[in-house]
Amino acid sequence: MNVTLWGTRGSLATPGAETARYGGNTSCVGVIGRDGTVLVLDAGTGIRGLGKTIAPTVRRVDILLTHLHMDHIQGLGFFAPLFRADLEVHIWGPVSSHISLRERLMRYLSPPLFPVSLRELPCMITLHEVPCGEVAIGEFRVSSALVCHPGPTVGYRVADARGAVLTYLPDHEPALGSTEFPSLPLAWTSGGGLAAGADLLIHDSQYSAAEYLSHVGWGHSSFKDALAFATLSGAKHLVPFHHDPSHTDIDIDRLMKDAMAEITPACRVTTALEGATFQI
Amino acid sequence: MNDAKSIQIILARQLASCIATPVLLVDAQNSLIYYNEPAEAIFNQRFDETGEMPASEWTSRFTAVDDDRNPIPPADRPMGRVLAECAPVSRTMWMRVSGGDWRHLNVTAFPLVGEKGQLFGAMSIFWAI
């Protein structure tokens, strides 16, 4: 599969010269299968650029939302393919106890927050609530599980027919409640089942270790904890992702260097850079 | 990875490990999957030593009687009832492990129910009377 990072920033889009290298768009990852299956992981502002690359011949797109915080859905209304009447769009998102996925999405995709409502979009939309076991989407097998982050939030594990695995955990705080992370086996760690042995693990790394101490419970990880989680899960390649909006490119370089000095990961590490592409 | 625990169970364990009240955590099959350090005093054994235990094993380690000293079978204890009824259960009882002292306790168990009503297990807290 071909994996492209269209938005790597967390919380808030952060354009400008100081963030130009790692990127200012919020979470969005495009996954293209060998047979042309198109998956879109989250609909942050990065999805606008991805939308421009969807060929008119594509008949189906699946958008997999981890949760409905604004930085993960804000680009949805600017995803040009939604305005194609001949396109089948499947939106997958986390279940809630009381309000349907449609109703929660419509809170954003309706006036006054957005001029076009969900039901007015020309494409053929089908909504799916997750987690719902393993599902087949084109050539991919996709599984999801609730993970540690405020509000209903899932992570995704995408496997192709050849067994290559991508795990996507952009907003994830597996260290919550641990005095020293990781202190428990993988089975007892949030997101462990999704990340086990992944070929490519895209994981939250919003904070420095010092910043994390004043943000415990906010649902995000430090670079150091992301490295530790990758090692615990046996991932082969970690992509630290969801950069804090206050971090400049220079800050991110420094945070990564500091974390690597403290913990030696057992896998390859490539900090998420907007526009980067991975083949797995 | 088939043995991965659900986030509801993981967070329940993390909560239990951070509080001073004795807590037992069972899965939906009533296997004991965790008890915290304060509960180790009631169990008279450390969790690291016993690990997870099926229902038949862990329930047989306790003797439980009511205030009139009538035996309470495992199915009628809060942890047995909470899974069968999928509702909170609270009662007082006397308990002891083999060779230990009788303890007069209030035991409160509540189910861990996720979205779509899925039962993940139950938590039980023990309060000395």
PDB file of C-alpha atoms in Angstrom, chain A:
ATOM      1  CA  MET A   1       0.000   0.000   0.000  1.00  0.00           C
ATOM      2  CA  ASN A   2       1.027   3.593  -0.568  1.00  0.00           C
ATOM      3  CA  VAL A   3       0.648   5.893   2.454  1.00  0.00           C
ATOM      4  CA  THR A   4       0.828   9.684   2.150  1.00  0.00           C
ATOM      5  CA  LEU A   5       0.736  12.192   4.988  1.00  0.00           C
ATOM      6  CA  TRP A   6      -1.494  15.109   3.967  1.00  0.00           C
ATOM      7  CA  GLY A   7      -1.759  16.667   7.408  1.00  0.00           C
ATOM      8  CA  THR A   8       0.541  16.031  10.365  1.00  0.00           C
ATOM      9  CA  ARG A   9      -0.404  18.798  12.805  1.00  0.00           C
ATOM     10  CA  GLY A  10      -2.532  18.292  15.907  1.00  0.00           C
ATOM     11  CA  SER A  11      -5.232  20.440  17.447  1.00  0.00           C
ATOM     12  CA  LEU A  12      -5.115  23.451  15.132  1.00  0.00           C
ATOM     13  CA  ALA A  13      -3.954  24.172  11.604  1.00  0.00           C
ATOM     14  CA  THR A  14      -0.669  26.054  11.868  1.00  0.00           C
ATOM     15  CA  PRO A  15       0.456  27.615   8.589  1.00  0.00           C
ATOM     16  CA  GLY A  16       3.556  29.771   8.380  1.00  0.00           C
ATOM     17  CA  ALA A  17       7.240  29.836   7.718  1.00  0.00           C
ATOM     18  CA  GLU A  18       8.114  28.267  11.079  1.00  0.00           C
ATOM     19  CA  THR A  19       6.061  25.135  10.392  1.00  0.00           C
ATOM     20  CA  ALA A  20       6.536  24.865   6.647  1.00  0.00           C
ATOM     21  CA  ARG A  21       8.752  21.759   6.748  1.00  0.00           C
ATOM     22  CA  TYR A  22       6.720  19.452   9.022  1.00  0.00           C
ATOM     23  CA  GLY A  23       3.522  21.073   7.812  1.00  0.00           C
ATOM     24  CA  GLY A  24       0.624  23.028   9.228  1.00  0.00           C
ATOM     25  CA  ASN A  25      -2.381  21.020   8.068  1.00  0.00           C
ATOM     26  CA  THR A  26      -4.237  18.904  10.614  1.00  0.00           C
ATOM     27  CA  SER A  27      -4.504  15.120  10.584  1.00  0.00           C
ATOM     28  CA  CYS A  28      -5.130  13.397   7.291  1.00  0.00           C
ATOM     29  CA  VAL A  29      -3.450  10.343   5.770  1.00  0.00           C
ATOM     30  CA  GLY A  30      -4.200   8.876   2.363  1.00  0.00           C
ATOM     31  CA  VAL A  31      -3.838   5.155   1.740  1.00  0.00           C
ATOM     32  CA  ILE A  32      -3.972   3.752  -1.776  1.00  0.00           C
ATOM     33  CA  GLY A  33      -4.069   0.023  -2.369  1.00  0.00           C
ATOM     34  CA  ARG A  34      -2.522  -1.881  -5.222  1.00  0.00           C
ATOM     35  CA  ASP A  35      -5.973  -2.325  -6.730  1.00  0.00           C
ATOM     36  CA  GLY A  36      -6.775   1.383  -6.337  1.00  0.00           C
ATOM     37  CA  THR A  37      -8.774   1.174  -3.097  1.00  0.00           C
ATOM     38  CA  VAL A  38      -8.771   4.645  -1.498  1.00  0.00           C
ATOM     39  CA  LEU A  39      -8.800   5.078   2.268  1.00  0.00           C
ATOM     40  CA  VAL A  40      -8.667   8.467   3.941  1.00  0.00           C
ATOM     41  CA  LEU A  41      -7.626   8.410   7.585  1.00  0.00           C
ATOM     42  CA  ASP A  42      -9.185  11.436   9.261  1.00  0.00           C
ATOM     43  CA  ALA A  43     -10.512  14.568   7.633  1.00  0.00           C
ATOM     44  CA  GLY A  44      -8.347  17.343   9.049  1.00  0.00           C
ATOM     45  CA  THR A  45      -7.427  20.285   6.870  1.00  0.00           C
ATOM     46  CA  GLY A  46      -4.944  18.107   4.987  1.00  0.00           C
ATOM     47  CA  ILE A  47      -7.835  16.355   3.248  1.00  0.00           C
ATOM     48  CA  ARG A  48      -8.284  19.327   0.904  1.00  0.00           C
ATOM     49  CA  GLY A  49      -5.000  18.582  -0.845  1.00  0.00           C
ATOM     50  CA  LEU A  50      -5.729  14.868  -0.951  1.00  0.00           C
ATOM     51  CA  GLY A  51      -9.109  15.568  -2.585  1.00  0.00           C
ATOM     52  CA  LYS A  52      -7.405  17.149  -5.571  1.00  0.00           C
ATOM     53  CA  THR A  53      -5.578  13.896  -6.300  1.00  0.00           C
ATOM     54  CA  ILE A  54      -8.656  11.642  -6.442  1.00  0.00           C
ATOM     55  CA  ALA A  55      -9.094  10.709 -10.090  1.00  0.00           C
ATOM     56  CA  PRO A  56     -12.545  11.113 -11.683  1.00  0.00           C
ATOM     57  CA  THR A  57     -12.465   7.385 -12.410  1.00  0.00           C
ATOM     58  CA  VAL A  58     -12.501   6.511  -8.694  1.00  0.00           C
ATOM     59  CA  ARG A  59     -15.990   5.347  -7.734  1.00  0.00           C
ATOM     60  CA  ARG A  60     -15.622   4.790  -3.993  1.00  0.00           C
ATOM     61  CA  VAL A  61     -13.744   6.504  -1.164  1.00  0.00           C
ATOM     62  CA  ASP A  62     -13.747   5.393   2.484  1.00  0.00           C
ATOM     63  CA  ILE A  63     -13.088   8.045   5.126  1.00  0.00           C
ATOM     64  CA  LEU A  64     -12.062   6.546   8.466  1.00  0.00           C
ATOM     65  CA  LEU A  65     -12.463   9.034  11.303  1.00  0.00           C
ATOM     66  CA  THR A  66     -10.724   8.308  14.579  1.00  0.00           C
ATOM     67  CA  HIS A  67     -12.933  10.773  16.462  1.00  0.00           C
ATOM     68  CA  LEU A  68     -14.850  13.955  15.922  1.00  0.00           C
ATOM     69  CA  HIS A  69     -12.609  16.620  17.417  1.00  0.00           C
ATOM     70  CA  MET A  70     -12.432  19.565  15.032  1.00  0.00           C
ATOM     71  CA  ASP A  71      -8.866  18.998  13.909  1.00  0.00           C
ATOM     72  CA  HIS A  72      -9.956  15.606  12.540  1.00  0.00           C
ATOM     73  CA  ILE A  73     -13.120  16.685  10.697  1.00  0.00           C
ATOM     74  CA  GLN A  74     -12.612  20.319   9.773  1.00  0.00           C
ATOM     75  CA  GLY A  75     -11.540  19.536   6.226  1.00  0.00           C
ATOM     76  CA  LEU A  76     -14.516  17.321   5.459  1.00  0.00           C
ATOM     77  CA  GLY A  77     -16.552  20.062   3.804  1.00  0.00           C
ATOM     78  CA  PHE A  78     -13.556  20.985   1.641  1.00  0.00           C
ATOM     79  CA  PHE A  79     -13.002  17.470   0.301  1.00  0.00           C
ATOM     80  CA  ALA A  80     -13.941  18.140  -3.320  1.00  0.00           C
ATOM     81  CA  PRO A  81     -14.981  14.541  -4.151  1.00  0.00           C
ATOM     82  CA  LEU A  82     -17.963  14.918  -1.776  1.00  0.00           C
ATOM     83  CA  PHE A  83     -19.475  17.163  -4.424  1.00  0.00           C
ATOM     84  CA  ARG A  84     -19.381  14.430  -7.089  1.00  0.00           C
ATOM     85  CA  ALA A  85     -22.764  12.770  -7.574  1.00  0.00           C
ATOM     86  CA  ASP A  86     -21.230   9.619  -9.026  1.00  0.00           C
ATOM     87  CA  LEU A  87     -19.018   8.917  -5.991  1.00  0.00           C
ATOM     88  CA  GLU A  88     -19.810   6.472  -3.229  1.00  0.00           C
ATOM     89  CA  VAL A  89     -18.415   7.796   0.086  1.00  0.00           C
ATOM     90  CA  HIS A  90     -18.344   5.653   3.201  1.00  0.00           C
ATOM     91  CA  ILE A  91     -17.631   7.497   6.438  1.00  0.00           C
ATOM     92  CA  TRP A  92     -16.581   5.388   9.413  1.00  0.00           C
ATOM     93  CA  GLY A  93     -16.513   6.928  12.878  1.00  0.00           C
ATOM     94  CA  PRO A  94     -16.755   6.044  16.551  1.00  0.00           C
ATOM     95  CA  VAL A  95     -20.032   5.078  18.128  1.00  0.00           C
ATOM     96  CA  SER A  96     -21.456   7.133  20.985  1.00  0.00           C
ATOM     97  CA  SER A  97     -23.920   6.038  23.656  1.00  0.00           C
ATOM     98  CA  HIS A  98     -26.542   8.641  22.924  1.00  0.00           C
ATOM     99  CA  ILE A  99     -26.045  10.431  19.621  1.00  0.00           C
ATOM    100  CA  SER A 100     -25.656   8.822  16.216  1.00  0.00           C
ATOM    101  CA  LEU A 101     -22.603   9.431  14.058  1.00  0.00           C
ATOM    102  CA  ARG A 102     -24.803  11.243  11.513  1.00  0.00           C
ATOM    103  CA  GLU A 103     -26.185  13.601  14.127  1.00  0.00           C
ATOM    104  CA  ARG A 104     -22.749  14.372  15.532  1.00  0.00           C
ATOM    105  CA  LEU A 105     -21.283  15.028  12.077  1.00  0.00           C
ATOM    106  CA  MET A 106     -24.229  17.260  11.220  1.00  0.00           C
ATOM    107  CA  ARG A 107     -23.418  19.465  14.180  1.00  0.00           C
ATOM    108  CA  TYR A 108     -20.474  20.630  12.130  1.00  0.00           C
ATOM    109  CA  LEU A 109     -21.760  20.074   8.595  1.00  0.00           C
ATOM    110  CA  SER A 110     -24.746  22.376   8.934  1.00  0.00           C
ATOM    111  CA  PRO A 111     -25.325  26.122   9.374  1.00  0.00           C
ATOM    112  CA  PRO A 112     -24.128  28.211  11.093  1.00  0.00           C
ATOM    113  CA  LEU A 113     -20.786  26.356  11.238  1.00  0.00           C
ATOM    114  CA  PHE A 114     -20.866  25.250   7.591  1.00  0.00           C
ATOM    115  CA  PRO A 115     -23.119  26.434   4.753  1.00  0.00           C
ATOM    116  CA  VAL A 116     -23.828  23.011   3.242  1.00  0.00           C
ATOM    117  CA  SER A 117     -25.488  20.317   5.321  1.00  0.00           C
ATOM    118  CA  LEU A 118     -24.503  16.668   5.165  1.00  0.00           C
ATOM    119  CA  ARG A 119     -27.740  15.651   3.433  1.00  0.00           C
ATOM    120  CA  GLU A 120     -27.237  18.258   0.704  1.00  0.00           C
ATOM    121  CA  LEU A 121     -23.930  16.805  -0.437  1.00  0.00           C
ATOM    122  CA  PRO A 122     -24.313  15.323  -3.942  1.00  0.00           C
ATOM    123  CA  CYS A 123     -22.240  12.175  -3.357  1.00  0.00           C
ATOM    124  CA  MET A 124     -23.756   8.939  -2.071  1.00  0.00           C
ATOM    125  CA  ILE A 125     -22.856   8.866   1.621  1.00  0.00           C
ATOM    126  CA  THR A 126     -23.091   5.815   3.873  1.00  0.00           C
ATOM    127  CA  LEU A 127     -22.181   6.093   7.534  1.00  0.00           C
ATOM    128  CA  HIS A 128     -20.763   3.264   9.641  1.00  0.00           C
ATOM    129  CA  GLU A 129     -20.210   3.248  13.376  1.00  0.00           C
ATOM    130  CA  VAL A 130     -17.053   1.603  14.723  1.00  0.00           C
ATOM    131  CA  PRO A 131     -15.639  -0.455  16.312  1.00  0.00           C
ATOM    132  CA  CYS A 132     -17.557  -3.186  14.501  1.00  0.00           C
ATOM    133  CA  GLY A 133     -15.041  -6.006  14.159  1.00  0.00           C
ATOM    134  CA  GLU A 134     -12.858  -6.529  11.123  1.00  0.00           C
ATOM    135  CA  VAL A 135     -14.305  -5.282   7.844  1.00  0.00           C
ATOM    136  CA  ALA A 136     -13.182  -5.676   4.253  1.00  0.00           C
ATOM    137  CA  ILE A 137     -12.784  -2.430   2.311  1.00  0.00           C
ATOM    138  CA  GLY A 138     -11.586  -3.186  -1.195  1.00  0.00           C
ATOM    139  CA  GLU A 139      -8.332  -5.069  -0.839  1.00  0.00           C
ATOM    140  CA  PHE A 140      -7.907  -4.018   2.783  1.00  0.00           C
ATOM    141  CA  ARG A 141      -8.984  -5.629   6.031  1.00  0.00           C
ATOM    142  CA  VAL A 142      -9.647  -2.869   8.524  1.00  0.00           C
ATOM    143  CA  SER A 143     -10.090  -3.315  12.252  1.00  0.00           C
ATOM    144  CA  SER A 144     -10.635  -0.684  14.898  1.00  0.00           C
ATOM    145  CA  ALA A 145     -10.735  -0.427  18.670  1.00  0.00           C
ATOM    146  CA  LEU A 146     -11.516   2.261  21.195  1.00  0.00           C
ATOM    147  CA  VAL A 147      -8.336   3.786  22.605  1.00  0.00           C
ATOM    148  CA  CYS A 148      -7.339   6.093  25.412  1.00  0.00           C
ATOM    149  CA  HIS A 149      -8.338   9.647  24.406  1.00  0.00           C
ATOM    150  CA  PRO A 150     -11.158  11.845  25.758  1.00  0.00           C
ATOM    151  CA  GLY A 151     -14.516  10.995  24.185  1.00  0.00           C
ATOM    152  CA  PRO A 152     -15.190   8.038  21.891  1.00  0.00           C
ATOM    153  CA  THR A 153     -11.965   7.604  19.899  1.00  0.00           C
ATOM    154  CA  VAL A 154     -10.715   4.689  17.856  1.00  0.00           C
ATOM    155  CA  GLY A 155      -7.468   3.684  16.220  1.00  0.00           C
ATOM    156  CA  TYR A 156      -7.290   1.722  12.971  1.00  0.00           C
ATOM    157  CA  ARG A 157      -5.286  -1.254  11.762  1.00  0.00           C
ATOM    158  CA  VAL A 158      -5.202  -1.614   7.988  1.00  0.00           C
ATOM    159  CA  ALA A 159      -3.857  -4.836   6.480  1.00  0.00           C
ATOM    160  CA  ASP A 160      -3.477  -5.569   2.811  1.00  0.00           C
ATOM    161  CA  ALA A 161      -3.730  -8.896   1.023  1.00  0.00           C
ATOM    162  CA  ARG A 162       0.019  -9.484   1.314  1.00  0.00           C
ATOM    163  CA  GLY A 163      -0.077  -8.971   5.073  1.00  0.00           C
ATOM    164  CA  ALA A 164       1.461  -5.489   5.238  1.00  0.00           C
ATOM    165  CA  VAL A 165       0.021  -3.597   8.209  1.00  0.00           C
ATOM    166  CA  LEU A 166      -0.471   0.109   8.826  1.00  0.00           C
ATOM    167  CA  THR A 167      -1.592   1.227  12.286  1.00  0.00           C
ATOM    168  CA  TYR A 168      -2.984   4.703  12.770  1.00  0.00           C
ATOM    169  CA  LEU A 169      -3.192   6.116  16.307  1.00  0.00           C
ATOM    170  CA  PRO A 170      -3.004   9.894  15.879  1.00  0.00           C
ATOM    171  CA  ASP A 171      -4.583  10.839  19.215  1.00  0.00           C
ATOM    172  CA  HIS A 172      -3.550   8.386  21.872  1.00  0.00           C
ATOM    173  CA  GLU A 173      -2.393   8.473  25.471  1.00  0.00           C
ATOM    174  CA  PRO A 174      -1.460   4.898  26.402  1.00  0.00           C
ATOM    175  CA  ALA A 175       0.618   6.171  29.328  1.00  0.00           C
ATOM    176  CA  LEU A 176      -2.408   7.519  31.209  1.00  0.00           C
ATOM    177  CA  GLY A 177      -2.446   6.071  34.714  1.00  0.00           C
ATOM    178  CA  SER A 178       1.042   4.583  34.465  1.00  0.00           C
ATOM    179  CA  THR A 179       3.710   5.838  36.807  1.00  0.00           C
ATOM    180  CA  GLU A 180       6.360   4.547  34.458  1.00  0.00           C
ATOM    181  CA  PHE A 181       5.306   3.756  30.913  1.00  0.00           C
ATOM    182  CA  PRO A 182       5.252   1.073  29.693  1.00  0.00           C
ATOM    183  CA  SER A 183       4.797  -1.013  32.800  1.00  0.00           C
ATOM    184  CA  LEU A 184       2.283  -3.582  31.531  1.00  0.00           C
ATOM    185  CA  PRO A 185       2.295  -6.144  28.708  1.00  0.00           C
ATOM    186  CA  LEU A 186       1.039  -5.113  25.267  1.00  0.00           C
ATOM    187  CA  ALA A 187      -2.325  -6.846  25.800  1.00  0.00           C
ATOM    188  CA  TRP A 188      -2.945  -4.510  28.750  1.00  0.00           C
ATOM    189  CA  THR A 189      -1.872  -1.390  26.860  1.00  0.00           C
ATOM    190  CA  SER A 190      -4.319   0.857  25.030  1.00  0.00           C
ATOM    191  CA  GLY A 191      -3.938   0.374  21.278  1.00  0.00           C
ATOM    192  CA  GLY A 192      -1.739  -2.693  21.764  1.00  0.00           C
ATOM    193  CA  GLY A 193      -3.895  -5.021  19.700  1.00  0.00           C
ATOM    194  CA  LEU A 194      -3.971  -2.563  16.819  1.00  0.00           C
ATOM    195  CA  ALA A 195      -0.241  -1.862  16.781  1.00  0.00           C
ATOM    196  CA  ALA A 196       1.189  -5.339  17.372  1.00  0.00           C
ATOM    197  CA  GLY A 197       3.900  -6.001  14.794  1.00  0.00           C
ATOM    198  CA  ALA A 198       2.784  -3.161  12.494  1.00  0.00           C
ATOM    199  CA  ASP A 199       4.973  -2.421   9.508  1.00  0.00           C
ATOM    200  CA  LEU A 200       4.173   1.280   9.814  1.00  0.00           C
ATOM    201  CA  LEU A 201       2.885   2.870  13.012  1.00  0.00           C
ATOM    202  CA  ILE A 202       1.638   6.451  12.796  1.00  0.00           C
ATOM    203  CA  HIS A 203       1.384   7.566  16.403  1.00  0.00           C
ATOM    204  CA  ASP A 204       0.647  10.633  18.475  1.00  0.00           C
ATOM    205  CA  SER A 205       3.750  12.472  19.706  1.00  0.00           C
ATOM    206  CA  GLN A 206       2.375  15.872  20.568  1.00  0.00           C
ATOM    207  CA  TYR A 207       4.505  16.768  23.559  1.00  0.00           C
ATOM    208  CA  SER A 208       7.961  16.776  25.017  1.00  0.00           C
ATOM    209  CA  ALA A 209       8.311  14.658  28.153  1.00  0.00           C
ATOM    210  CA  ALA A 210       8.217  17.845  30.264  1.00  0.00           C
ATOM    211  CA  GLU A 211       5.146  19.222  28.486  1.00  0.00           C
ATOM    212  CA  TYR A 212       3.322  15.924  28.955  1.00  0.00           C
ATOM    213  CA  LEU A 213       3.477  16.296  32.730  1.00  0.00           C
ATOM    214  CA  SER A 214       1.191  19.308  32.581  1.00  0.00           C
ATOM    215  CA  HIS A 215      -1.129  17.708  30.014  1.00  0.00           C
ATOM    216  CA  VAL A 216      -1.843  14.322  31.583  1.00  0.00           C
ATOM    217  CA  GLY A 217      -5.349  13.193  30.618  1.00  0.00           C
ATOM    218  CA  TRP A 218      -5.557  15.397  27.538  1.00  0.00           C
ATOM    219  CA  GLY A 219      -5.298  12.312  25.361  1.00  0.00           C
ATOM    220  CA  HIS A 220      -1.869  12.746  23.794  1.00  0.00           C
ATOM    221  CA  SER A 221       1.620  11.294  24.082  1.00  0.00           C
ATOM    222  CA  SER A 222       5.121  12.567  24.385  1.00  0.00           C
ATOM    223  CA  PHE A 223       7.753  11.675  21.784  1.00  0.00           C
ATOM    224  CA  LYS A 224       9.355   9.503  24.434  1.00  0.00           C
ATOM    225  CA  ASP A 225       6.149   7.557  25.124  1.00  0.00           C
ATOM    226  CA  ALA A 226       5.533   7.159  21.400  1.00  0.00           C
ATOM    227  CA  LEU A 227       8.986   5.578  21.068  1.00  0.00           C
ATOM    228  CA  ALA A 228       8.310   3.322  24.047  1.00  0.00           C
ATOM    229  CA  PHE A 229       4.914   2.305  22.664  1.00  0.00           C
ATOM    230  CA  ALA A 230       6.457   1.461  19.294  1.00  0.00           C
ATOM    231  CA  THR A 231       9.094  -0.693  20.965  1.00  0.00           C
ATOM    232  CA  LEU A 232       6.493  -2.459  23.135  1.00  0.00           C
ATOM    233  CA  SER A 233       4.260  -3.183  20.150  1.00  0.00           C
ATOM    234  CA  GLY A 234       7.052  -4.525  17.982  1.00  0.00           C
ATOM    235  CA  ALA A 235       6.340  -2.015  15.234  1.00  0.00           C
ATOM    236  CA  LYS A 236       8.922  -1.936  12.465  1.00  0.00           C
ATOM    237  CA  HIS A 237       8.705   1.737  11.582  1.00  0.00           C
ATOM    238  CA  LEU A 238       7.350   4.556  13.759  1.00  0.00           C
ATOM    239  CA  VAL A 239       6.080   7.852  12.404  1.00  0.00           C
ATOM    240  CA  PRO A 240       5.677  10.366  15.272  1.00  0.00           C
ATOM    241  CA  PHE A 241       2.601  12.417  14.297  1.00  0.00           C
ATOM    242  CA  HIS A 242       0.093  15.051  15.469  1.00  0.00           C
ATOM    243  CA  HIS A 243       2.613  17.793  16.192  1.00  0.00           C
ATOM    244  CA  ASP A 244       1.645  20.412  18.733  1.00  0.00           C
ATOM    245  CA  PRO A 245       0.615  23.706  17.103  1.00  0.00           C
ATOM    246  CA  SER A 246       3.056  25.594  19.310  1.00  0.00           C
ATOM    247  CA  HIS A 247       6.025  23.605  18.022  1.00  0.00           C
ATOM    248  CA  THR A 248       8.057  25.030  15.178  1.00  0.00           C
ATOM    249  CA  ASP A 249      10.087  22.875  12.804  1.00  0.00           C
ATOM    250  CA  ILE A 250      13.160  23.596  14.921  1.00  0.00           C
ATOM    251  CA  ASP A 251      11.291  22.580  18.080  1.00  0.00           C
ATOM    252  CA  ILE A 252      10.214  19.272  16.531  1.00  0.00           C
ATOM    253  CA  ASP A 253      13.784  18.489  15.450  1.00  0.00           C
ATOM    254  CA  ARG A 254      14.970  19.171  18.996  1.00  0.00           C
ATOM    255  CA  LEU A 255      12.179  17.174  20.683  1.00  0.00           C
ATOM    256  CA  MET A 256      12.892  14.195  18.480  1.00  0.00           C
ATOM    257  CA  LYS A 257      16.615  14.405  19.160  1.00  0.00           C
ATOM    258  CA  ASP A 258      16.048  14.673  22.917  1.00  0.00           C
ATOM    259  CA  ALA A 259      13.646  11.716  22.961  1.00  0.00           C
ATOM    260  CA  MET A 260      16.019   9.561  20.913  1.00  0.00           C
ATOM    261  CA  ALA A 261      18.809  10.382  23.342  1.00  0.00           C
ATOM    262  CA  GLU A 262      16.684   9.114  26.224  1.00  0.00           C
ATOM    263  CA  ILE A 263      15.223   5.984  24.708  1.00  0.00           C
ATOM    264  CA  THR A 264      16.655   3.922  21.910  1.00  0.00           C
ATOM    265  CA  PRO A 265      13.794   2.642  19.812  1.00  0.00           C
ATOM    266  CA  ALA A 266      13.919  -0.870  18.438  1.00  0.00           C
ATOM    267  CA  CYS A 267      12.536   0.312  15.116  1.00  0.00           C
ATOM    268  CA  ARG A 268      13.112   2.862  12.411  1.00  0.00           C
ATOM    269  CA  VAL A 269      11.743   6.333  13.208  1.00  0.00           C
ATOM    270  CA  THR A 270      10.705   8.995  10.711  1.00  0.00           C
ATOM    271  CA  THR A 271       9.040  12.091  12.135  1.00  0.00           C
ATOM    272  CA  ALA A 272       5.825  12.885  10.237  1.00  0.00           C
ATOM    273  CA  LEU A 273       6.418  15.408   7.487  1.00  0.00           C
ATOM    274  CA  GLU A 274       3.533  16.748   5.450  1.00  0.00           C
ATOM    275  CA  GLY A 275       3.752  15.263   1.955  1.00  0.00           C
ATOM    276  CA  ALA A 276       5.872  12.284   2.995  1.00  0.00           C
ATOM    277  CA  THR A 277       5.021   8.981   1.326  1.00  0.00           C
ATOM    278  CA  PHE A 278       5.659   5.457   2.556  1.00  0.00           C
ATOM    279  CA  GLN A 279       5.438   2.188   0.650  1.00  0.00           C
ATOM    280  CA  ILE A 280       4.718  -0.850   2.786  1.00  0.00           C
TER     281      ILE A 280
END
